[in-house]
């Protein structure tokens, strides 16, 4: 019995090497034949456009909502006018710490509005570019 296990142990590296070579050949065969399977024409449609083009409508909606919110009147929460009204209220109630905090937020929002408008203009250019792009073949 010990002789038999010795023989089996001696064959194990050969079996392992054979299985490894077989796996490598199978993988190479699959890789070589894969491009031929994808060589057909891609169907037209939005599904195969570049990823940035798929996100344009969503980003446009988000930018529009943010610009409208920031530009709203004092009744619109999140607007610059609403924040200015809160600053006036904090000043009237003699709360300097709150006023300073809200002034910092106001400065940030006032800087944000032109940046969002610029992004919206840039997004219009991206949309124009996307409209000229053919479907992305192979993606």
Coordinates of C-alpha atoms in Angstrom, one line a residue:
X1 CA 0.0 0.0 0.0
X2 CA 2.8 2.4 0.7
X3 CA 4.1 1.8 -2.8
X4 CA 0.8 2.8 -4.3
X5 CA 0.6 6.1 -2.4
X6 CA 4.2 6.9 -3.4
X7 CA 3.2 6.3 -7.1
X8 CA 0.1 8.5 -6.7
X9 CA 2.1 11.2 -5.1
X10 CA 4.7 11.0 -7.9
X11 CA 1.9 11.4 -10.5
X12 CA 0.2 14.4 -8.7
X13 CA 2.6 17.1 -10.1
X14 CA 2.2 15.7 -13.6
X15 CA -1.6 15.8 -13.3
X16 CA -1.5 19.3 -11.9
X17 CA 0.7 20.4 -14.7
X18 CA -1.5 18.8 -17.3
X19 CA -4.6 20.4 -15.8
X20 CA -2.9 23.8 -15.7
X21 CA -1.8 23.5 -19.3
X22 CA -5.3 22.5 -20.3
X23 CA -6.8 25.4 -18.4
X24 CA -4.4 27.8 -20.1
X25 CA -5.2 26.5 -23.6
X26 CA -8.9 26.8 -22.9
X27 CA -8.5 30.4 -21.7
X28 CA -6.3 31.3 -24.7
X29 CA -8.9 29.7 -27.0
X30 CA -11.7 31.7 -25.4
X31 CA -9.8 35.0 -25.7
X32 CA -8.9 34.5 -29.3
X33 CA -12.4 33.7 -30.3
X34 CA -14.0 36.6 -28.3
X35 CA -13.3 39.5 -30.6
X36 CA -14.9 37.6 -33.5
X37 CA -18.1 37.3 -31.6
X38 CA -18.3 41.0 -31.0
X39 CA -17.4 42.0 -34.6
X40 CA -21.1 42.5 -35.7
X41 CA -22.6 46.0 -35.9
X42 CA -23.8 47.5 -32.7
X43 CA -27.5 48.4 -32.6
X44 CA -28.3 52.1 -32.7
X45 CA -29.8 53.8 -29.7
X46 CA -29.0 55.6 -26.5
X47 CA -27.9 52.4 -24.8
X48 CA -24.5 52.5 -26.5
X49 CA -23.7 56.2 -26.2
X50 CA -20.7 57.3 -24.0
X51 CA -21.5 57.3 -20.3
X52 CA -21.3 61.0 -20.0
X53 CA -24.1 61.4 -22.6
X54 CA -26.4 59.1 -20.6
X55 CA -26.0 61.4 -17.5
X56 CA -26.7 64.7 -19.3
X57 CA -30.5 64.8 -18.8
X58 CA -30.2 64.0 -15.0
X59 CA -27.4 66.5 -14.5
X60 CA -29.3 69.2 -16.4
X61 CA -32.4 68.6 -14.2
X62 CA -30.3 68.9 -11.0
X63 CA -28.5 72.0 -12.1
X64 CA -31.8 73.7 -13.1
X65 CA -33.4 72.9 -9.7
X66 CA -30.3 74.2 -7.9
X67 CA -30.2 77.4 -9.9
X68 CA -34.0 78.0 -9.4
X69 CA -33.7 77.3 -5.6
X70 CA -30.7 79.7 -5.2
X71 CA -32.4 82.4 -7.2
X72 CA -35.8 82.1 -5.5
X73 CA -37.4 84.7 -3.3
X74 CA -37.3 84.8 0.5
X75 CA -40.1 82.2 0.8
X76 CA -37.9 79.5 -0.9
X77 CA -35.8 77.6 1.6
X78 CA -32.2 77.4 0.4
X79 CA -32.4 80.6 -1.6
X80 CA -30.0 83.5 -1.3
X81 CA -32.9 85.8 -0.4
X82 CA -34.1 83.4 2.3
X83 CA -30.6 83.3 3.8
X84 CA -30.4 87.1 3.7
X85 CA -33.8 87.3 5.6
X86 CA -32.4 84.9 8.2
X87 CA -29.3 87.1 8.6
X88 CA -31.5 90.2 9.1
X89 CA -33.5 88.3 11.7
X90 CA -30.4 87.2 13.5
X91 CA -29.1 90.8 13.5
X92 CA -32.5 92.1 14.8
X93 CA -32.4 89.5 17.6
X94 CA -28.7 90.5 18.4
X95 CA -27.2 87.0 17.7
X96 CA -23.7 87.8 16.4
X97 CA -22.6 84.2 16.3
X98 CA -25.6 83.1 14.2
X99 CA -25.2 86.1 12.0
X100 CA -21.5 85.3 11.3
X101 CA -22.4 81.6 10.6
X102 CA -25.2 82.6 8.2
X103 CA -23.0 85.2 6.5
X104 CA -20.4 82.5 5.7
X105 CA -23.1 80.4 4.2
X106 CA -24.4 83.4 2.2
X107 CA -20.9 84.0 0.8
X108 CA -20.6 80.3 -0.2
X109 CA -24.0 80.4 -1.9
X110 CA -23.3 83.6 -3.7
X111 CA -20.1 82.1 -5.1
X112 CA -22.0 78.9 -6.0
X113 CA -24.7 80.5 -8.2
X114 CA -22.3 81.8 -11.0
X115 CA -20.5 78.5 -10.9
X116 CA -23.7 76.5 -11.4
X117 CA -24.7 78.8 -14.3
X118 CA -21.3 78.2 -15.9
X119 CA -21.7 74.4 -15.4
X120 CA -25.2 74.6 -17.1
X121 CA -23.6 76.4 -20.1
X122 CA -20.8 73.8 -20.2
X123 CA -23.4 71.0 -20.0
X124 CA -25.2 72.5 -23.1
X125 CA -21.9 72.1 -25.0
X126 CA -21.6 68.5 -23.8
X127 CA -25.1 67.8 -25.0
X128 CA -24.3 69.3 -28.4
X129 CA -21.2 67.1 -28.5
X130 CA -23.2 64.0 -27.5
X131 CA -25.7 64.6 -30.3
X132 CA -22.9 64.4 -32.8
X133 CA -21.4 61.2 -31.4
X134 CA -22.2 57.9 -33.1
X135 CA -23.0 54.9 -30.9
X136 CA -19.9 53.8 -29.1
X137 CA -19.0 50.5 -30.8
X138 CA -17.6 47.9 -28.5
X139 CA -18.8 49.5 -25.3

